Amino acid sequence: MAVLGSLSAVRAAPWLWRRAAYAAAGLRGLCPGKGYAVGPAQVRTAQSLPTFGFLLDIDGVLVRGHRVIPAALDAFRRLLNAQGQLRVPVVFVTNAGNILQDSKAQELSALLGFKVEPDQVILSHSPMKLFSQYHGKRMLVSGQGPVVQNARALGFKNVVTVDELRVAFPVLDMVDLQRRPKTTPLPRNDFPAIEGVLLLGEPVRWETSLQLIMDVLLSNGNPGTGVATAPYPHLPVLASNMDLLWMAEAKMPRFGHGTFLLCLETIYHKVTGRELRYEGLMGKPSILTYQYAEDLIRQQAERRGWAAPIEKLYAVGDNPMSDVYGANLFHRYLQMTQHERAKELGAGELWKQQPSAAQSCASILVCTGVYSPEAPGSTQPAQGEDEPPFHGHRDFSFSPGLIEASHIVNDVDEAVRLVFRKEGWAS
């Protein structure tokens, strides 16, 4: 049995992670190409009300970079009816965050050939809407793309970008010789204190962001001043997207925001001797992200007039350390009794969702992205080692059972066919 007591996806809500989770007994993966381990089921008519829904990852499942994976087009031909509407509820759960929700929906619509609504897309930072206690604070935001628009869409009303901070205090950014100030500017005392840090995704200039975020944390939000002793606890930090690696067009995985977080955590610990702490850590594999996704699935079913409760969720992804781990962790949460869940959530929970109708969340791992059964890598033990290297975030304990997928298939089309067969639906 693996204890997940150290999991802390939402430090402000430790109730999500206090309970010990058991190894994922009974979850056995299939080898690609060996068929489906599914018993016979009566094929239902096209008019049947769905009682299941899909949580689909995007990168490595539907697309590689800007190119759609051909199997994704086949999958959606099965998922859409003759009128071009989804036959079952589907939400897209990505750990990407350097794009607007509306833009991501438009991008998916163009690639997949049907209308994807913005409220079907969950970005890594979408659950930050729940952290209203920080929405009025002056927050330093790190990332790239429309970071200010994203922060404001999440509810944060007073944000400062890393570039704005660098302009206000030019002597802080000293790595790039070409950007160093030619003269020493006068010190400023009119810059309002920063009250927290938002990490929405990987930035472009890591050295600048790492330096200035450290300056803010060590100075208690006043980077133009010197502080003899670093304050601890430090200012609140909210972060999303813990993926160490992700898959684009390159043959090997690329660094993700999890790598940036690892750098920041390591530097902070080396400088202060203390652990960098998060008030909120979200995106897959956080339970909060899956609760958020389940609620959108429920709302989607209600809008379509599907009265039957959505009792089964199928999470399709390419990354064992985020997609599979998160789905299995959420499945374990769903197996708790209502009394146990209530005890876990406590009185001051962030999440005010309706009682969950979902009874299970099955993880389906595809071989079109980070995971590849033919190449040693993220899930293979190093030579002479009993366990593979753990690519998950520091605040998530390694549990081999939680990275073991319910099913392993070649691609997302095979995943949809598998689920339809399990549910007795014609594909």
PDB file of C-alpha atoms in Angstrom, residues 219-424:
ATOM      1  CA  SER A 219      11.822  40.378  -0.252  1.00  0.00           C
ATOM      2  CA  ASN A 220       8.239  39.693   0.815  1.00  0.00           C
ATOM      3  CA  GLY A 221       6.938  41.408  -2.312  1.00  0.00           C
ATOM      4  CA  ASN A 222       9.287  44.410  -2.321  1.00  0.00           C
ATOM      5  CA  PRO A 223      12.026  43.463  -4.798  1.00  0.00           C
ATOM      6  CA  GLY A 224      13.585  46.919  -4.788  1.00  0.00           C
ATOM      7  CA  THR A 225      14.625  46.541  -1.155  1.00  0.00           C
ATOM      8  CA  GLY A 226      17.025  44.286   0.653  1.00  0.00           C
ATOM      9  CA  VAL A 227      15.914  41.880   3.374  1.00  0.00           C
ATOM     10  CA  ALA A 228      18.344  40.430   5.900  1.00  0.00           C
ATOM     11  CA  THR A 229      16.275  37.279   6.525  1.00  0.00           C
ATOM     12  CA  ALA A 230      13.940  35.721   3.994  1.00  0.00           C
ATOM     13  CA  PRO A 231      10.366  35.632   5.359  1.00  0.00           C
ATOM     14  CA  TYR A 232       8.812  32.231   5.950  1.00  0.00           C
ATOM     15  CA  PRO A 233       6.144  31.275   5.275  1.00  0.00           C
ATOM     16  CA  HIS A 234       6.692  33.160   2.046  1.00  0.00           C
ATOM     17  CA  LEU A 235       4.069  34.907  -0.064  1.00  0.00           C
ATOM     18  CA  PRO A 236       1.323  32.657  -1.464  1.00  0.00           C
ATOM     19  CA  VAL A 237       2.217  30.821  -4.671  1.00  0.00           C
ATOM     20  CA  LEU A 238      -0.402  29.366  -7.023  1.00  0.00           C
ATOM     21  CA  ALA A 239       0.860  27.137  -9.833  1.00  0.00           C
ATOM     22  CA  SER A 240      -0.586  25.054 -12.631  1.00  0.00           C
ATOM     23  CA  ASN A 241       0.741  22.421 -15.037  1.00  0.00           C
ATOM     24  CA  MET A 242       3.125  20.043 -13.311  1.00  0.00           C
ATOM     25  CA  ASP A 243       4.155  18.143 -16.463  1.00  0.00           C
ATOM     26  CA  LEU A 244       7.888  17.555 -16.462  1.00  0.00           C
ATOM     27  CA  LEU A 245       7.729  16.640 -20.160  1.00  0.00           C
ATOM     28  CA  TRP A 246       5.304  16.924 -23.046  1.00  0.00           C
ATOM     29  CA  MET A 247       5.222  15.715 -26.639  1.00  0.00           C
ATOM     30  CA  ALA A 248       5.326  17.969 -29.715  1.00  0.00           C
ATOM     31  CA  GLU A 249       6.666  17.260 -33.236  1.00  0.00           C
ATOM     32  CA  ALA A 250      10.155  16.348 -31.979  1.00  0.00           C
ATOM     33  CA  LYS A 251      11.047  12.677 -31.596  1.00  0.00           C
ATOM     34  CA  MET A 252      11.814  13.138 -27.897  1.00  0.00           C
ATOM     35  CA  PRO A 253       9.650  14.838 -25.218  1.00  0.00           C
ATOM     36  CA  ARG A 254      10.147  18.559 -24.500  1.00  0.00           C
ATOM     37  CA  PHE A 255      10.507  20.306 -21.133  1.00  0.00           C
ATOM     38  CA  GLY A 256       7.192  21.294 -19.583  1.00  0.00           C
ATOM     39  CA  HIS A 257       6.225  23.700 -16.808  1.00  0.00           C
ATOM     40  CA  GLY A 258       6.997  20.975 -14.276  1.00  0.00           C
ATOM     41  CA  THR A 259      10.647  21.358 -15.208  1.00  0.00           C
ATOM     42  CA  PHE A 260      10.448  25.096 -14.552  1.00  0.00           C
ATOM     43  CA  LEU A 261       8.795  24.438 -11.170  1.00  0.00           C
ATOM     44  CA  LEU A 262      11.552  21.960 -10.351  1.00  0.00           C
ATOM     45  CA  CYS A 263      14.158  24.645 -11.063  1.00  0.00           C
ATOM     46  CA  LEU A 264      12.350  27.203  -8.896  1.00  0.00           C
ATOM     47  CA  GLU A 265      11.881  24.755  -6.009  1.00  0.00           C
ATOM     48  CA  THR A 266      15.529  23.689  -6.145  1.00  0.00           C
ATOM     49  CA  ILE A 267      16.841  27.264  -6.218  1.00  0.00           C
ATOM     50  CA  TYR A 268      14.558  28.345  -3.371  1.00  0.00           C
ATOM     51  CA  HIS A 269      15.646  25.403  -1.218  1.00  0.00           C
ATOM     52  CA  LYS A 270      19.321  25.942  -2.006  1.00  0.00           C
ATOM     53  CA  VAL A 271      19.146  29.645  -1.145  1.00  0.00           C
ATOM     54  CA  THR A 272      16.922  29.482   1.948  1.00  0.00           C
ATOM     55  CA  GLY A 273      17.264  25.919   3.204  1.00  0.00           C
ATOM     56  CA  ARG A 274      13.443  25.707   3.215  1.00  0.00           C
ATOM     57  CA  GLU A 275      10.814  24.163   0.996  1.00  0.00           C
ATOM     58  CA  LEU A 276       8.901  26.257  -1.505  1.00  0.00           C
ATOM     59  CA  ARG A 277       5.223  25.810  -0.669  1.00  0.00           C
ATOM     60  CA  TYR A 278       2.134  26.123  -2.836  1.00  0.00           C
ATOM     61  CA  GLU A 279      -1.237  27.414  -1.763  1.00  0.00           C
ATOM     62  CA  GLY A 280      -2.647  25.849  -4.899  1.00  0.00           C
ATOM     63  CA  LEU A 281      -1.122  23.326  -7.291  1.00  0.00           C
ATOM     64  CA  MET A 282      -3.446  22.321 -10.106  1.00  0.00           C
ATOM     65  CA  GLY A 283      -3.727  20.745 -13.495  1.00  0.00           C
ATOM     66  CA  LYS A 284      -3.463  16.992 -13.912  1.00  0.00           C
ATOM     67  CA  PRO A 285      -2.993  14.926 -11.736  1.00  0.00           C
ATOM     68  CA  SER A 286      -4.722  17.160  -9.151  1.00  0.00           C
ATOM     69  CA  ILE A 287      -8.047  15.794  -7.893  1.00  0.00           C
ATOM     70  CA  LEU A 288      -9.412  19.336  -8.054  1.00  0.00           C
ATOM     71  CA  THR A 289      -8.932  19.359 -11.838  1.00  0.00           C
ATOM     72  CA  TYR A 290     -10.888  16.106 -12.204  1.00  0.00           C
ATOM     73  CA  GLN A 291     -13.698  17.395  -9.986  1.00  0.00           C
ATOM     74  CA  TYR A 292     -13.826  20.482 -12.181  1.00  0.00           C
ATOM     75  CA  ALA A 293     -13.943  18.293 -15.303  1.00  0.00           C
ATOM     76  CA  GLU A 294     -16.696  16.092 -13.888  1.00  0.00           C
ATOM     77  CA  ASP A 295     -18.818  19.144 -13.168  1.00  0.00           C
ATOM     78  CA  LEU A 296     -18.458  20.338 -16.772  1.00  0.00           C
ATOM     79  CA  ILE A 297     -19.422  16.852 -17.983  1.00  0.00           C
ATOM     80  CA  ARG A 298     -22.567  17.028 -15.835  1.00  0.00           C
ATOM     81  CA  GLN A 299     -23.459  20.504 -17.105  1.00  0.00           C
ATOM     82  CA  GLN A 300     -22.938  19.404 -20.705  1.00  0.00           C
ATOM     83  CA  ALA A 301     -25.253  16.410 -20.227  1.00  0.00           C
ATOM     84  CA  GLU A 302     -27.910  18.647 -18.687  1.00  0.00           C
ATOM     85  CA  ARG A 303     -27.770  21.090 -21.607  1.00  0.00           C
ATOM     86  CA  ARG A 304     -28.261  18.235 -24.045  1.00  0.00           C
ATOM     87  CA  GLY A 305     -31.245  16.957 -22.091  1.00  0.00           C
ATOM     88  CA  TRP A 306     -29.574  13.687 -21.161  1.00  0.00           C
ATOM     89  CA  ALA A 307     -31.408  12.827 -17.966  1.00  0.00           C
ATOM     90  CA  ALA A 308     -29.430   9.710 -17.080  1.00  0.00           C
ATOM     91  CA  PRO A 309     -26.603  10.431 -14.611  1.00  0.00           C
ATOM     92  CA  ILE A 310     -23.053  10.190 -15.980  1.00  0.00           C
ATOM     93  CA  GLU A 311     -21.726   7.384 -13.806  1.00  0.00           C
ATOM     94  CA  LYS A 312     -18.543   6.397 -15.652  1.00  0.00           C
ATOM     95  CA  LEU A 313     -15.685   8.598 -16.793  1.00  0.00           C
ATOM     96  CA  TYR A 314     -12.985   7.503 -19.225  1.00  0.00           C
ATOM     97  CA  ALA A 315      -9.795   9.597 -19.136  1.00  0.00           C
ATOM     98  CA  VAL A 316      -7.629   9.213 -22.244  1.00  0.00           C
ATOM     99  CA  GLY A 317      -4.057  10.493 -22.109  1.00  0.00           C
ATOM    100  CA  ASP A 318      -0.464   9.894 -23.183  1.00  0.00           C
ATOM    101  CA  ASN A 319       1.430  10.696 -19.980  1.00  0.00           C
ATOM    102  CA  PRO A 320       1.496   8.064 -17.193  1.00  0.00           C
ATOM    103  CA  MET A 321       2.670  10.599 -14.613  1.00  0.00           C
ATOM    104  CA  SER A 322      -0.184  13.064 -15.159  1.00  0.00           C
ATOM    105  CA  ASP A 323      -3.009  11.487 -17.163  1.00  0.00           C
ATOM    106  CA  VAL A 324      -2.932   7.973 -15.729  1.00  0.00           C
ATOM    107  CA  TYR A 325      -1.878   8.971 -12.221  1.00  0.00           C
ATOM    108  CA  GLY A 326      -4.585  11.642 -12.031  1.00  0.00           C
ATOM    109  CA  ALA A 327      -7.368   9.432 -13.371  1.00  0.00           C
ATOM    110  CA  ASN A 328      -6.479   6.592 -11.012  1.00  0.00           C
ATOM    111  CA  LEU A 329      -6.206   8.966  -8.071  1.00  0.00           C
ATOM    112  CA  PHE A 330      -9.637  10.400  -8.864  1.00  0.00           C
ATOM    113  CA  HIS A 331     -11.017   6.880  -9.219  1.00  0.00           C
ATOM    114  CA  ARG A 332      -9.770   6.080  -5.706  1.00  0.00           C
ATOM    115  CA  TYR A 333     -11.447   9.264  -4.464  1.00  0.00           C
ATOM    116  CA  LEU A 334     -14.717   8.218  -6.100  1.00  0.00           C
ATOM    117  CA  GLN A 335     -14.561   4.861  -4.327  1.00  0.00           C
ATOM    118  CA  MET A 336     -14.807   6.570  -0.943  1.00  0.00           C
ATOM    119  CA  THR A 337     -18.208   6.565   0.703  1.00  0.00           C
ATOM    120  CA  GLN A 338     -20.133   9.831   0.775  1.00  0.00           C
ATOM    121  CA  HIS A 339     -19.373  10.074   4.497  1.00  0.00           C
ATOM    122  CA  GLU A 340     -15.645   9.643   3.865  1.00  0.00           C
ATOM    123  CA  ARG A 341     -15.707  12.270   1.118  1.00  0.00           C
ATOM    124  CA  ALA A 342     -17.524  14.716   3.366  1.00  0.00           C
ATOM    125  CA  LYS A 343     -14.954  14.115   6.089  1.00  0.00           C
ATOM    126  CA  GLU A 344     -12.150  14.652   3.595  1.00  0.00           C
ATOM    127  CA  LEU A 345     -13.631  17.885   2.247  1.00  0.00           C
ATOM    128  CA  GLY A 346     -14.277  19.427   5.648  1.00  0.00           C
ATOM    129  CA  ALA A 347     -16.239  22.621   6.247  1.00  0.00           C
ATOM    130  CA  GLY A 348     -14.091  25.120   4.368  1.00  0.00           C
ATOM    131  CA  GLU A 349     -13.697  23.399   1.011  1.00  0.00           C
ATOM    132  CA  LEU A 350     -13.040  25.366  -2.142  1.00  0.00           C
ATOM    133  CA  TRP A 351     -15.167  23.132  -4.304  1.00  0.00           C
ATOM    134  CA  LYS A 352     -18.937  23.510  -3.991  1.00  0.00           C
ATOM    135  CA  GLN A 353     -19.986  21.039  -6.672  1.00  0.00           C
ATOM    136  CA  GLN A 354     -23.208  19.035  -6.631  1.00  0.00           C
ATOM    137  CA  PRO A 355     -22.974  15.506  -5.204  1.00  0.00           C
ATOM    138  CA  SER A 356     -20.921  13.435  -7.599  1.00  0.00           C
ATOM    139  CA  ALA A 357     -22.833  11.031  -9.833  1.00  0.00           C
ATOM    140  CA  ALA A 358     -19.631   9.475 -11.167  1.00  0.00           C
ATOM    141  CA  GLN A 359     -18.784   6.093  -9.707  1.00  0.00           C
ATOM    142  CA  SER A 360     -15.578   5.372 -11.592  1.00  0.00           C
ATOM    143  CA  CYS A 361     -12.822   6.955 -13.660  1.00  0.00           C
ATOM    144  CA  ALA A 362     -10.912   4.560 -15.901  1.00  0.00           C
ATOM    145  CA  SER A 363      -7.495   5.526 -17.261  1.00  0.00           C
ATOM    146  CA  ILE A 364      -6.692   4.764 -20.899  1.00  0.00           C
ATOM    147  CA  LEU A 365      -3.102   5.271 -22.052  1.00  0.00           C
ATOM    148  CA  VAL A 366      -2.338   5.867 -25.735  1.00  0.00           C
ATOM    149  CA  CYS A 367       0.973   5.335 -27.516  1.00  0.00           C
ATOM    150  CA  THR A 368       0.955   8.464 -29.704  1.00  0.00           C
ATOM    151  CA  GLY A 369       2.635  10.856 -27.263  1.00  0.00           C
ATOM    152  CA  VAL A 370       4.938  10.754 -24.249  1.00  0.00           C
ATOM    153  CA  TYR A 371       4.361   7.061 -23.582  1.00  0.00           C
ATOM    154  CA  SER A 372       5.828   4.548 -26.000  1.00  0.00           C
ATOM    155  CA  PRO A 373       6.013   0.818 -25.225  1.00  0.00           C
ATOM    156  CA  GLU A 374       8.867   0.386 -27.714  1.00  0.00           C
ATOM    157  CA  ALA A 375      11.251   3.018 -26.382  1.00  0.00           C
ATOM    158  CA  PRO A 376      12.794   3.044 -22.894  1.00  0.00           C
ATOM    159  CA  GLY A 377      12.067   6.289 -21.128  1.00  0.00           C
ATOM    160  CA  SER A 378       9.735   7.814 -18.624  1.00  0.00           C
ATOM    161  CA  THR A 379       8.165   4.618 -17.313  1.00  0.00           C
ATOM    162  CA  GLN A 380      11.061   2.180 -17.649  1.00  0.00           C
ATOM    163  CA  PRO A 381      13.430   1.389 -14.750  1.00  0.00           C
ATOM    164  CA  ALA A 382      17.002   2.543 -15.172  1.00  0.00           C
ATOM    165  CA  GLN A 383      19.582  -0.221 -15.565  1.00  0.00           C
ATOM    166  CA  GLY A 384      20.151  -1.886 -12.215  1.00  0.00           C
ATOM    167  CA  GLU A 385      17.128  -0.166 -10.631  1.00  0.00           C
ATOM    168  CA  ASP A 386      13.902  -1.769  -9.417  1.00  0.00           C
ATOM    169  CA  GLU A 387      11.665   1.240 -10.066  1.00  0.00           C
ATOM    170  CA  PRO A 388      11.423   3.727 -12.938  1.00  0.00           C
ATOM    171  CA  PRO A 389      12.437   7.350 -12.343  1.00  0.00           C
ATOM    172  CA  PHE A 390       9.549   9.362 -10.945  1.00  0.00           C
ATOM    173  CA  HIS A 391       8.674  12.227 -13.264  1.00  0.00           C
ATOM    174  CA  GLY A 392       5.789  13.479 -11.164  1.00  0.00           C
ATOM    175  CA  HIS A 393       5.791  16.591  -9.015  1.00  0.00           C
ATOM    176  CA  ARG A 394       7.583  16.715  -5.664  1.00  0.00           C
ATOM    177  CA  ASP A 395       4.301  16.973  -3.732  1.00  0.00           C
ATOM    178  CA  PHE A 396       2.968  13.723  -5.179  1.00  0.00           C
ATOM    179  CA  SER A 397       4.252  10.472  -3.729  1.00  0.00           C
ATOM    180  CA  PHE A 398       5.400   7.794  -6.137  1.00  0.00           C
ATOM    181  CA  SER A 399       2.991   4.872  -6.201  1.00  0.00           C
ATOM    182  CA  PRO A 400       3.559   2.308  -8.976  1.00  0.00           C
ATOM    183  CA  GLY A 401      -0.102   1.287  -8.924  1.00  0.00           C
ATOM    184  CA  LEU A 402      -1.259   4.783  -9.740  1.00  0.00           C
ATOM    185  CA  ILE A 403       0.698   4.968 -12.996  1.00  0.00           C
ATOM    186  CA  GLU A 404      -0.652   1.622 -14.204  1.00  0.00           C
ATOM    187  CA  ALA A 405      -3.356   2.309 -16.767  1.00  0.00           C
ATOM    188  CA  SER A 406      -6.665   0.478 -16.824  1.00  0.00           C
ATOM    189  CA  HIS A 407      -6.042  -0.045 -20.546  1.00  0.00           C
ATOM    190  CA  ILE A 408      -3.223   0.610 -22.989  1.00  0.00           C
ATOM    191  CA  VAL A 409      -4.216   1.159 -26.603  1.00  0.00           C
ATOM    192  CA  ASN A 410      -2.522   2.391 -29.753  1.00  0.00           C
ATOM    193  CA  ASP A 411      -4.407   5.652 -30.184  1.00  0.00           C
ATOM    194  CA  VAL A 412      -7.514   7.640 -29.273  1.00  0.00           C
ATOM    195  CA  ASP A 413      -9.668   5.980 -31.944  1.00  0.00           C
ATOM    196  CA  GLU A 414      -8.892   2.599 -30.437  1.00  0.00           C
ATOM    197  CA  ALA A 415      -9.712   4.066 -27.012  1.00  0.00           C
ATOM    198  CA  VAL A 416     -13.153   5.227 -28.205  1.00  0.00           C
ATOM    199  CA  ARG A 417     -13.866   1.863 -29.817  1.00  0.00           C
ATOM    200  CA  LEU A 418     -12.851   0.144 -26.595  1.00  0.00           C
ATOM    201  CA  VAL A 419     -15.187   2.276 -24.498  1.00  0.00           C
ATOM    202  CA  PHE A 420     -18.103   1.938 -26.915  1.00  0.00           C
ATOM    203  CA  ARG A 421     -17.689  -1.836 -26.857  1.00  0.00           C
ATOM    204  CA  LYS A 422     -17.545  -1.890 -23.056  1.00  0.00           C
ATOM    205  CA  GLU A 423     -20.696   0.241 -22.871  1.00  0.00           C
ATOM    206  CA  GLY A 424     -22.544  -1.730 -25.539  1.00  0.00           C
TER     207      GLY A 424
END
